[in-house]
mmCIF file of C-alpha atoms in Angstrom:
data_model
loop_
_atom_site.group_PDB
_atom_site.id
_atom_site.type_symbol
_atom_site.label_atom_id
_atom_site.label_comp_id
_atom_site.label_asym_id
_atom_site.label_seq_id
_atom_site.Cartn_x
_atom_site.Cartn_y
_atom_site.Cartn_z
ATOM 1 C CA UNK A 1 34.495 108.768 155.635
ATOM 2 C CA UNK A 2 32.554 105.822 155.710
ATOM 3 C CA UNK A 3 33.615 102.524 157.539
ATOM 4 C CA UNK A 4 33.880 99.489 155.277
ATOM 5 C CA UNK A 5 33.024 96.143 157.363
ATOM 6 C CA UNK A 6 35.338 93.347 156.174
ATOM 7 C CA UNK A 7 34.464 89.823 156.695
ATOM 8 C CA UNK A 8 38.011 87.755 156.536
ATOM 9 C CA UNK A 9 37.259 84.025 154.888
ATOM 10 C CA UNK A 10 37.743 81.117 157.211
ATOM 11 C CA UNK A 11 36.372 78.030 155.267
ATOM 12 C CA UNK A 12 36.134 77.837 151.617
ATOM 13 C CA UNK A 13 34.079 74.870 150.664
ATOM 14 C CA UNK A 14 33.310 72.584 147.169
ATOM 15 C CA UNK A 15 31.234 69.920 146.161
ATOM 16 C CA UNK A 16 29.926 68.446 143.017
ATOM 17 C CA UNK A 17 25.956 68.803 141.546
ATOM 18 C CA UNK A 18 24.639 67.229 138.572
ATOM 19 C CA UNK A 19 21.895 69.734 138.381
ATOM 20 C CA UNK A 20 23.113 73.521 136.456
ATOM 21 C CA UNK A 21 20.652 75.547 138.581
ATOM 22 C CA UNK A 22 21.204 74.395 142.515
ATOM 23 C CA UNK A 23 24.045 73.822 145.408
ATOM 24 C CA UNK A 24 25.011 71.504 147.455
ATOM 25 C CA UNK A 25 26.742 71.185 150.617
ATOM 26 C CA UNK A 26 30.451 71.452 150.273
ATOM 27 C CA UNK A 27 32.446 68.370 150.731
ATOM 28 C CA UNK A 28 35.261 69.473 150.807
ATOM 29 C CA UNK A 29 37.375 72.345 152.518
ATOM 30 C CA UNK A 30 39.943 73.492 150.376
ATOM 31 C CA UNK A 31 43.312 74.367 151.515
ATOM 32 C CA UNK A 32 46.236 77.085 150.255
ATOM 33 C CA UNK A 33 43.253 78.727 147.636
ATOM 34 C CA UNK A 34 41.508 81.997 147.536
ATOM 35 C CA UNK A 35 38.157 82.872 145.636
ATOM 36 C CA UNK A 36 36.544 86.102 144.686
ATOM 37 C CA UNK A 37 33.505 84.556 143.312
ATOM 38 C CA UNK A 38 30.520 87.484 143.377
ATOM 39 C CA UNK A 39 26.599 87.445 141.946
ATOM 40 C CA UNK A 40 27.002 89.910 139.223
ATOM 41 C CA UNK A 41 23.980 92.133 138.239
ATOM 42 C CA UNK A 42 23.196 93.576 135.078
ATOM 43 C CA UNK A 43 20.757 97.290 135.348
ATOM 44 C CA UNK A 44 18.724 98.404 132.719
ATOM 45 C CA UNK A 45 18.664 102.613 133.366
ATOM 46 C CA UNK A 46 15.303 103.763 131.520
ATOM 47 C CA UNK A 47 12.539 105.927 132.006
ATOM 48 C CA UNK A 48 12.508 109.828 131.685
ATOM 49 C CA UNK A 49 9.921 111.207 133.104
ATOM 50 C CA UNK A 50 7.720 114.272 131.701
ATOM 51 C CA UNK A 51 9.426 117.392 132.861
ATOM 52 C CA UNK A 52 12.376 115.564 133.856
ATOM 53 C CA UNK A 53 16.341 115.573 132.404
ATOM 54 C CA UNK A 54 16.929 112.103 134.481
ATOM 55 C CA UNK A 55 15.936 108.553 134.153
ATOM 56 C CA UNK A 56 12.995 107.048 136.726
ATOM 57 C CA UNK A 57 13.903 103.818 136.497
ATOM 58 C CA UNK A 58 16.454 101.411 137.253
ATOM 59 C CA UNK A 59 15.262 98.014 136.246
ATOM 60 C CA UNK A 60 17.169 94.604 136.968
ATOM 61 C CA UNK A 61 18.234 92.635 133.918
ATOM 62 C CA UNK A 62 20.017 89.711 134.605
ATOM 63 C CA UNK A 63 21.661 88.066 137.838
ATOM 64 C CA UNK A 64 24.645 85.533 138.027
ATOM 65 C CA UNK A 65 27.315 84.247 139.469
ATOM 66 C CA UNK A 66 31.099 85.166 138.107
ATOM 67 C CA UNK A 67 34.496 84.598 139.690
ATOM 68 C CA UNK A 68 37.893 83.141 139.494
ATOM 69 C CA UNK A 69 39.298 80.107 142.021
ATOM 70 C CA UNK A 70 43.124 79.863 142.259
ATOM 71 C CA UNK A 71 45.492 78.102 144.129
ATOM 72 C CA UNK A 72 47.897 74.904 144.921
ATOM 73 C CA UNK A 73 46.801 71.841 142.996
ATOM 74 C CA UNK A 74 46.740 69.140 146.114
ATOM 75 C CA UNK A 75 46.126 65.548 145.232
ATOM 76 C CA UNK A 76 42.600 65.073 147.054
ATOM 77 C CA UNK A 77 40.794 68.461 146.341
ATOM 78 C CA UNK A 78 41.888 69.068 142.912
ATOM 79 C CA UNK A 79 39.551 65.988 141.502
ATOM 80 C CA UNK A 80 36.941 67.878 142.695
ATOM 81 C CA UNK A 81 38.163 71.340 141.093
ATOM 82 C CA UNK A 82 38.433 68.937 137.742
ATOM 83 C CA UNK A 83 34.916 68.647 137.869
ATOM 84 C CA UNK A 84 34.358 72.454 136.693
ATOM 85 C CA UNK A 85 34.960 71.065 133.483
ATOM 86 C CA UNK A 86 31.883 69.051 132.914
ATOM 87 C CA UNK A 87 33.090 65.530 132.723
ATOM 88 C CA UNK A 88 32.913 62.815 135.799
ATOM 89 C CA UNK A 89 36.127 60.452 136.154
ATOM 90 C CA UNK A 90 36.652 57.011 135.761
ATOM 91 C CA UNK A 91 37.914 55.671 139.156
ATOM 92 C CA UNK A 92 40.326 52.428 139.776
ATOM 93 C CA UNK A 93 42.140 51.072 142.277
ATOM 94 C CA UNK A 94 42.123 50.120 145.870
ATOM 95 C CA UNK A 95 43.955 52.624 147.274
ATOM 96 C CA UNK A 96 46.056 54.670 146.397
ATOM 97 C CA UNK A 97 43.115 55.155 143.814
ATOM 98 C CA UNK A 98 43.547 56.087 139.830
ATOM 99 C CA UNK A 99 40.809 59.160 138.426
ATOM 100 C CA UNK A 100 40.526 59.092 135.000
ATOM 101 C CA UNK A 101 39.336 62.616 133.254
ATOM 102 C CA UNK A 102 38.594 62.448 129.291
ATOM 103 C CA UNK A 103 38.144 65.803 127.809
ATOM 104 C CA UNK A 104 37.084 67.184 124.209
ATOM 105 C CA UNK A 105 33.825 64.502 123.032
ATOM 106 C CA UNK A 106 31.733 64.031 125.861
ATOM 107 C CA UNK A 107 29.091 66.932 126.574
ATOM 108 C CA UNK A 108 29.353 68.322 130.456
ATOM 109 C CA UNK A 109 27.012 66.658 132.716
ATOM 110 C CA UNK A 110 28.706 67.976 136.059
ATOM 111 C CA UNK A 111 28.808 71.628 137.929
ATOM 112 C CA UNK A 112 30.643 72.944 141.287
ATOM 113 C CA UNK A 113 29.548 74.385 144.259
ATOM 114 C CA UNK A 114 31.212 77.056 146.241
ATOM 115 C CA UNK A 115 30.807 77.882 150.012
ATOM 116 C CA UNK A 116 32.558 80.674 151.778
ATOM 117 C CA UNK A 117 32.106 80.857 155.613
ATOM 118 C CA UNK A 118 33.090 84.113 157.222
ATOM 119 C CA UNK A 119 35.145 85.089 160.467
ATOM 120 C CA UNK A 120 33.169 87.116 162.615
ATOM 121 C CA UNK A 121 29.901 87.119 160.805
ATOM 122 C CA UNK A 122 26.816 84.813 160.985
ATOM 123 C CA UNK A 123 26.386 84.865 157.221
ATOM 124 C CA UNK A 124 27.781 82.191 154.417
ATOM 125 C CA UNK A 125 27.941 82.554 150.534
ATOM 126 C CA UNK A 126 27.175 79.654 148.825
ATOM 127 C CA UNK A 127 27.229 79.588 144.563
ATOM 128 C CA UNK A 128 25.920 76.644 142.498
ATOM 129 C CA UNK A 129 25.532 75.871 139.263
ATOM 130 C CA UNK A 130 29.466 76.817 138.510
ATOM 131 C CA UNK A 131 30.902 75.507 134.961
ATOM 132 C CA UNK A 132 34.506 76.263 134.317
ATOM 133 C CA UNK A 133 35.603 78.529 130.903
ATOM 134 C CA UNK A 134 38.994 78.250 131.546
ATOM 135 C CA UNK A 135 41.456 76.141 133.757
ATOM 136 C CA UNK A 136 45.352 77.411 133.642
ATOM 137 C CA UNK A 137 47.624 74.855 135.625
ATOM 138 C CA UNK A 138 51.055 76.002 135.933
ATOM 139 C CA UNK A 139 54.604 75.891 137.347
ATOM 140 C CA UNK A 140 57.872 77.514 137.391
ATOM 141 C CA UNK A 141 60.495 75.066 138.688
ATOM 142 C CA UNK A 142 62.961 78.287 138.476
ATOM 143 C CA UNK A 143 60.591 80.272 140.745
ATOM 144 C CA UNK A 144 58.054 78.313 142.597
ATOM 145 C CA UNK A 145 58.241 74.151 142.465
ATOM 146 C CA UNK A 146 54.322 74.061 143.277
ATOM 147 C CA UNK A 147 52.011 73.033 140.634
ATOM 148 C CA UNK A 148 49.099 75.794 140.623
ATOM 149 C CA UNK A 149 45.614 76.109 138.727
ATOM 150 C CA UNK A 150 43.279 79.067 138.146
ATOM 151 C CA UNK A 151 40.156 78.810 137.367
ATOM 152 C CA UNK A 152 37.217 81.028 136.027
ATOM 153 C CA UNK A 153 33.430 80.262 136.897
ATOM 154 C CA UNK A 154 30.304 81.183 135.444
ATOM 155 C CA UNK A 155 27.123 80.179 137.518
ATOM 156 C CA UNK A 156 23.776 80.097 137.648
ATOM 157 C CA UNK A 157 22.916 79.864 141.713
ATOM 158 C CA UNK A 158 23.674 81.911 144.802
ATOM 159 C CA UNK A 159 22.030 82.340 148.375
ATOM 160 C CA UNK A 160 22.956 83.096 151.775
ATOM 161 C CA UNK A 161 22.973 81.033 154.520
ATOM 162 C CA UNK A 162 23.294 81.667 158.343
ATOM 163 C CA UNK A 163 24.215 78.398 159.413
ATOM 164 C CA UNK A 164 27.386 77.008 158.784
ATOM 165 C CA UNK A 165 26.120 73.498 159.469
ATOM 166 C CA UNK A 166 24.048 73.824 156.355
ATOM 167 C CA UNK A 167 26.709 74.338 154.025
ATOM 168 C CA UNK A 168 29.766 73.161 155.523
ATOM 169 C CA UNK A 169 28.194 69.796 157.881
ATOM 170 C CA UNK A 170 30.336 68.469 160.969
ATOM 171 C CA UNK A 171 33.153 66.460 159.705
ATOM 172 C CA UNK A 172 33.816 68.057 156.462
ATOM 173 C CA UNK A 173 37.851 67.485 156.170
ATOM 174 C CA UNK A 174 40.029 70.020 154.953
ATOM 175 C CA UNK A 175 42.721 68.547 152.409
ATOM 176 C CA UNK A 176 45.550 69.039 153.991
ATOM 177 C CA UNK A 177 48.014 66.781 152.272
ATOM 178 C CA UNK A 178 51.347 68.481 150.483
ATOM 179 C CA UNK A 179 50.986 69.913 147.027
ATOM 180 C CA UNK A 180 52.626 68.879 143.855
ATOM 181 C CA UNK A 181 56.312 70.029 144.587
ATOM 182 C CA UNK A 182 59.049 68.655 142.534
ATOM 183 C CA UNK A 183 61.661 70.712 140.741
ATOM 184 C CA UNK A 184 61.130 69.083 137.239
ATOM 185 C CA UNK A 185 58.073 67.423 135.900
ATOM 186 C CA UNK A 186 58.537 64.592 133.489
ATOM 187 C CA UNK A 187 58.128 64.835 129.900
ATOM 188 C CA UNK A 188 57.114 60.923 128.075
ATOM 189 C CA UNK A 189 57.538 59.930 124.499
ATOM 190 C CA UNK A 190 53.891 58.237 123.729
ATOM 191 C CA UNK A 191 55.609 54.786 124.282
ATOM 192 C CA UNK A 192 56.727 56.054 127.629
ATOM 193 C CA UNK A 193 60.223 56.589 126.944
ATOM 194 C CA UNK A 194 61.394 59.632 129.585
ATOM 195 C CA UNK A 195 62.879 62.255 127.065
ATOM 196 C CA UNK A 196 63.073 65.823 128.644
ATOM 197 C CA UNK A 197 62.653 67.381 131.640
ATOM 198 C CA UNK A 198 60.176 69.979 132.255
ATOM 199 C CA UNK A 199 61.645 73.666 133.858
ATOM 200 C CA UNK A 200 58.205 75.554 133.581
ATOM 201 C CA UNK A 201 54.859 74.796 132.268
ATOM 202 C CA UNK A 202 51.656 76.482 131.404
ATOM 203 C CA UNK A 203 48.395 75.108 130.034
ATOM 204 C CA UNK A 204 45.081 76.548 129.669
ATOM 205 C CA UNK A 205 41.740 74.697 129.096
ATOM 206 C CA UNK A 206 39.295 76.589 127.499
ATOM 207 C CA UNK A 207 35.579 76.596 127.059
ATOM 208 C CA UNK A 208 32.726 78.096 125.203
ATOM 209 C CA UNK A 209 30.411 78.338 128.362
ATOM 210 C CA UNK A 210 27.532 81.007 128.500
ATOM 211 C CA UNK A 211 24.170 81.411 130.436
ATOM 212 C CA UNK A 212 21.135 80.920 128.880
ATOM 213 C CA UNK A 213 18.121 82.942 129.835
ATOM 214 C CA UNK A 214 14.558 83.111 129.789
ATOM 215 C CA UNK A 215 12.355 85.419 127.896
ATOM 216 C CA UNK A 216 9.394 84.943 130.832
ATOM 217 C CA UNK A 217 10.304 87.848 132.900
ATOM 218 C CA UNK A 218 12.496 86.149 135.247
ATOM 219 C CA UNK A 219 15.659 87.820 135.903
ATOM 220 C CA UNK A 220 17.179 84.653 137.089
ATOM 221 C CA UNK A 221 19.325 82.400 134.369
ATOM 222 C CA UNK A 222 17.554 78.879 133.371
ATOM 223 C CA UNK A 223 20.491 76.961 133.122
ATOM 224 C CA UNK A 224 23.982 76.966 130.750
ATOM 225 C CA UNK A 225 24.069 76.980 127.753
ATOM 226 C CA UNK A 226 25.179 73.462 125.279
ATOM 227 C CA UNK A 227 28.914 73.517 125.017
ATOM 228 C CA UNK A 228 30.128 73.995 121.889
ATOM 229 C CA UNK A 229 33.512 73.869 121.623
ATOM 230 C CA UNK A 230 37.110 73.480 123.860
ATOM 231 C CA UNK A 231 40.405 74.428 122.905
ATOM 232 C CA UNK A 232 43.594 73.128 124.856
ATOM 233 C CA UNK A 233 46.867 75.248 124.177
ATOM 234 C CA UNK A 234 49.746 75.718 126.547
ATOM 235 C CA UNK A 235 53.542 76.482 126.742
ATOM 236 C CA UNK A 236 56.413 74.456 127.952
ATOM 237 C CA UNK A 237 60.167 74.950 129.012
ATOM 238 C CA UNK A 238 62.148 71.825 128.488
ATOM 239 C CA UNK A 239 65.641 70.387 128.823
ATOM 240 C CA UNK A 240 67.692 67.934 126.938
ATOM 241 C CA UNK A 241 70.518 65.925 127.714
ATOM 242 C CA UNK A 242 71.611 66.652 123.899
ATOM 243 C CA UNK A 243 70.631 67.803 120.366
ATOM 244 C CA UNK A 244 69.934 64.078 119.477
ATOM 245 C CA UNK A 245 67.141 64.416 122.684
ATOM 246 C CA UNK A 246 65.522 67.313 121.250
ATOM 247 C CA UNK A 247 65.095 66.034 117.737
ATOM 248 C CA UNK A 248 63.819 63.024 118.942
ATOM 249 C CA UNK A 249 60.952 64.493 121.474
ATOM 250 C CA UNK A 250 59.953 66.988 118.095
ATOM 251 C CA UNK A 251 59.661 63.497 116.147
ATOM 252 C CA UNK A 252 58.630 61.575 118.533
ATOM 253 C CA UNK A 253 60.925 59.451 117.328
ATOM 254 C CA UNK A 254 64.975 59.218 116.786
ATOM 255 C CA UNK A 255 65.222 60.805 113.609
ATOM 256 C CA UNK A 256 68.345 62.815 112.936
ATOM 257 C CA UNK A 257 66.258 65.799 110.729
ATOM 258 C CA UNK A 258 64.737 68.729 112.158
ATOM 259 C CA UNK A 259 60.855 67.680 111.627
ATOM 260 C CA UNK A 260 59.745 71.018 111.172
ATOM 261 C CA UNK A 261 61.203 71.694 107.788
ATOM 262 C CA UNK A 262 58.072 70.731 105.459
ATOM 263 C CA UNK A 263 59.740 70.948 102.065
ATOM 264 C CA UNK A 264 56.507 72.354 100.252
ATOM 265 C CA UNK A 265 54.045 70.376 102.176
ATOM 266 C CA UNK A 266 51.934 72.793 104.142
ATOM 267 C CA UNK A 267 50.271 70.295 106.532
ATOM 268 C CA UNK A 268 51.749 70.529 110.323
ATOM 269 C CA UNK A 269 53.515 67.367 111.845
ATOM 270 C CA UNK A 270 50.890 65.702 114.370
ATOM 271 C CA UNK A 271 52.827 64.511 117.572
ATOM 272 C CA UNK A 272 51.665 64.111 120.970
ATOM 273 C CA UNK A 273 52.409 65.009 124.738
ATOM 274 C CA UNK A 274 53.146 63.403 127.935
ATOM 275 C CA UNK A 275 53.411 65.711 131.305
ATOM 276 C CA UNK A 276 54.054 63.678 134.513
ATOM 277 C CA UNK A 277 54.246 65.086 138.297
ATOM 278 C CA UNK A 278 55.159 61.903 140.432
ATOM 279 C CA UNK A 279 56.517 62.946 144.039
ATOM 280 C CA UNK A 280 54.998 59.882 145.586
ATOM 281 C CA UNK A 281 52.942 56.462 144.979
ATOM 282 C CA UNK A 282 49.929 58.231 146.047
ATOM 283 C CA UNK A 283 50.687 61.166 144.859
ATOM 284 C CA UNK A 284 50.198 61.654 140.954
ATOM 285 C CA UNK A 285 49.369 63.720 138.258
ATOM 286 C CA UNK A 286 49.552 62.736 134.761
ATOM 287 C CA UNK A 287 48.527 65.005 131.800
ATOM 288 C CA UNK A 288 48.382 62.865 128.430
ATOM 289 C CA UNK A 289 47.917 65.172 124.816
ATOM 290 C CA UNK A 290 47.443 62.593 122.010
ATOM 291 C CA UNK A 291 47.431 64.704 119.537
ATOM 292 C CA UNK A 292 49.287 68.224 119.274
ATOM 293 C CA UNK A 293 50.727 70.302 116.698
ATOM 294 C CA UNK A 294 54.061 72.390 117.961
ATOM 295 C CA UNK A 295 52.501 76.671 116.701
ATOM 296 C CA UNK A 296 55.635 77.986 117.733
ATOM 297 C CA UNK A 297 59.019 76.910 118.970
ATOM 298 C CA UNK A 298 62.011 78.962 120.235
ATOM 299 C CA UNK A 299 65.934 78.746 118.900
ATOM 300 C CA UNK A 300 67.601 76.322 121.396
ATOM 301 C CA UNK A 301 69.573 77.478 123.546
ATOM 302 C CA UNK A 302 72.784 75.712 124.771
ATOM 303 C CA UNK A 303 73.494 76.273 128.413
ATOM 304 C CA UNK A 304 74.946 74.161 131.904
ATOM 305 C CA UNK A 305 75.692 71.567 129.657
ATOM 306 C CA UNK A 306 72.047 71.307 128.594
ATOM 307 C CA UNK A 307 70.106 71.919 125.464
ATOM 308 C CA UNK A 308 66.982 74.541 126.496
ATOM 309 C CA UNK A 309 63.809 75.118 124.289
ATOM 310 C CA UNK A 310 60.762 76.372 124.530
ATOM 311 C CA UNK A 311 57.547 75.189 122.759
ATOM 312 C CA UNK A 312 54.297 76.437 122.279
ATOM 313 C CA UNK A 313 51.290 74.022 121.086
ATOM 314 C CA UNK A 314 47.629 73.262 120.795
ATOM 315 C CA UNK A 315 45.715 70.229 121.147
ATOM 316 C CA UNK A 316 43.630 68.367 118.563
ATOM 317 C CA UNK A 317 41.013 65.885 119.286
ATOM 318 C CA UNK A 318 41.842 62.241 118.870
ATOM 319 C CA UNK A 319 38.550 60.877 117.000
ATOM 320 C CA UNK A 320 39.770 57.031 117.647
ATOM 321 C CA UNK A 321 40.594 57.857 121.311
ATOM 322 C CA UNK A 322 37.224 60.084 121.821
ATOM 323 C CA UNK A 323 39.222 62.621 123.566
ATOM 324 C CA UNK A 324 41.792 65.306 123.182
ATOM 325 C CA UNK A 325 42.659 65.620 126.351
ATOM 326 C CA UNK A 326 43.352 62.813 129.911
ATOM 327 C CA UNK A 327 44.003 64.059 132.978
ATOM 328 C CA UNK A 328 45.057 60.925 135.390
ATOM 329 C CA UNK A 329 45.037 61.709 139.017
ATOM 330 C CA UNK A 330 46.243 59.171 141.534
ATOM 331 C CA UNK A 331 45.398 59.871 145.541
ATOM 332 C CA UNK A 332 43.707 58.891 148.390
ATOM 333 C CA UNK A 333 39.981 59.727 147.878
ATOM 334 C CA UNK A 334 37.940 56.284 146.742
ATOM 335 C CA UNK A 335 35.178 58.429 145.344
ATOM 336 C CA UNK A 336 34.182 61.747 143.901
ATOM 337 C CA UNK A 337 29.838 61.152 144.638
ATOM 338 C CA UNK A 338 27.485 64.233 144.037
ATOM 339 C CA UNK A 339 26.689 65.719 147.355
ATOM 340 C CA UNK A 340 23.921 66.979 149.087
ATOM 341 C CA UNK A 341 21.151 69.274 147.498
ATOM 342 C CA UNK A 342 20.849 72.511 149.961
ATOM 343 C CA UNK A 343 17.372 72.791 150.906
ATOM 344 C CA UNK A 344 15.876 75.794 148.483
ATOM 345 C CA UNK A 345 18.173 75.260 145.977
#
């Protein structure tokens, strides 16, 4: 039987490029995550020979990068995991500081970088060029209080190394600071009004990412495609103090109707959405949907008192606001700066 040699992960690393087809230097260490990015190979099998049943040749294709990153959402790190999405933050504040993501009208102009450093082996992975075509962040307050994200990569880049220095340089912090736990997020009217609490949510980003190659006999991608198109959709598990609650978070307002009864109008009610994690001052999450439509909800339930639903949804873009989707993130880093190019790359 053979003997498989397994190199354990000790460091994973990220940073942020601005160019599709290079790394950088990670920095940042993620903590509490796990990746299984790979460089993926496509084989063209051709060739029989004269005389022959079986194929000569075995011809390389196309080479990239594919993979999933998953784990805790922690308040410093995950601005830089937001950044597999394309779009650069606005930043405020003095500390604690105030990121500001707007998704759905501005084409990506940003792309992640992945190091993995090995126990026990003088070799590191490193895998640039990464653009995110979906992000899932969820939580289960009835399971597991901690807010979590998954993420899959496409990429363009990927080389080995055999100095850590070069992709993980002295004094490269690890973020180390708590996760998002707390039992119930907050669920905001668009005025701000607090009107349910939030038992489990899920919502997925999605985005029409793909590789674009070269017809000049490289075997290497160019580059990523243009974006063409996102689609936010996600589920949530909510309770209400009352009935009155409920019809007022469908509305958005206090009516006393059920709002989805259309009487012969076909058109969808157009609310919006307001997810809030906010275990400490610099310690925030905010996830803002201006514009939603409700695809499916459940037959409340009636139970401790409480009035349980679950809702399913999908976002549209806001024209006015330019966006369809804000992410706010409130922590401790001032900055999230491009980092170093890794020589070669």
């Amino acid at each position: 039987m053979p003997t498989e040699v397994v190199g354990l992960l000790t460091k994973i690393g990220i940073g942020i490029t601005n160019k599709e087809d290079a790394a950088v230097a990670a920095q940042m260490l993620l903590d509490g995550v796990e990746s299984d990015l790979r460089v993926r190979v496509n084989r063209i099998i051709t060739g029989v020979g004269s005389g022959s049943l079986m194929p000569r040749r075995a011809l390389t294709s196309h080479v990239w990068v594919e993979g999933s990153l998953r784990g805790d959402v922690q308040p410093n790190s995950f601005g830089y995991v937001l950044h597999g999405l394309g779009i650069p933050p606005t930043t405020s504040g003095t500390g604690p500081y105030t990121h500001t993501f707007n998704y759905g009208a501005t084409s990506p102009s940003r792309w992640l970088s992945i190091a993995h450093a090995y126990n026990g082996i003088a070799k590191q992975e490193v895998f640039g060029g990464l653009a995110a075509t979906r992000l899932r962040l969820g939580f289960d307050a009835e399971r597991d209080e901690v807010l979590q994200f998954d993420m899959d990569l496409i990429g363009t880049y990927a080389a080995l190394f055999n100095n850590e220095g070069t992709v993980i340089p002295s004094g490269v912090g690890v973020d180390s600071a708590d996760p998002f736990v707390q039992a119930l997020a907050i669920v905001e009217s668009p005025i701000g009004t607090a009107i349910a609490q939030c038992i489990a949510a899920d919502l997925e980003i999605a985005t029409d990412r793909a590789i674009r190659w070269t017809a000049r006999g490289s075997v290497f991608p160019r580059g990523h495609q243009p974006t063409i198109g996102m689609t936010v959709r996600g589920t949530l598990r909510l309770t209400f103090e009352n009935d009155d609650y409920l019809k007022a978070f469908l509305n958005q307002a206090g009516a006393s109707t059920y709002p989805l009864q259309h009487k012969n109008d076909p058109t969808a009610p157009i609310t919006s959405l307001k997810l809030k994690w906010t275990p400490a001052s610099d310690k925030q999450l905010e996830i803002s949907i201006p514009r939603i439509v409700w695809t499916e909800i459940s037959e409340p339930v009636r139970r401790n008192a409480v009035v349980e639903q679950e809702l399913s949804f999908e976002a549209l873009l806001a024209a006015s606001l330019g966006r369809g989707l804000q992410i706010v993130l409130v922590n401790n880093t001032s900055a999230y700066n491009l980092g170093t190019q890794i020589g070669g790359s």
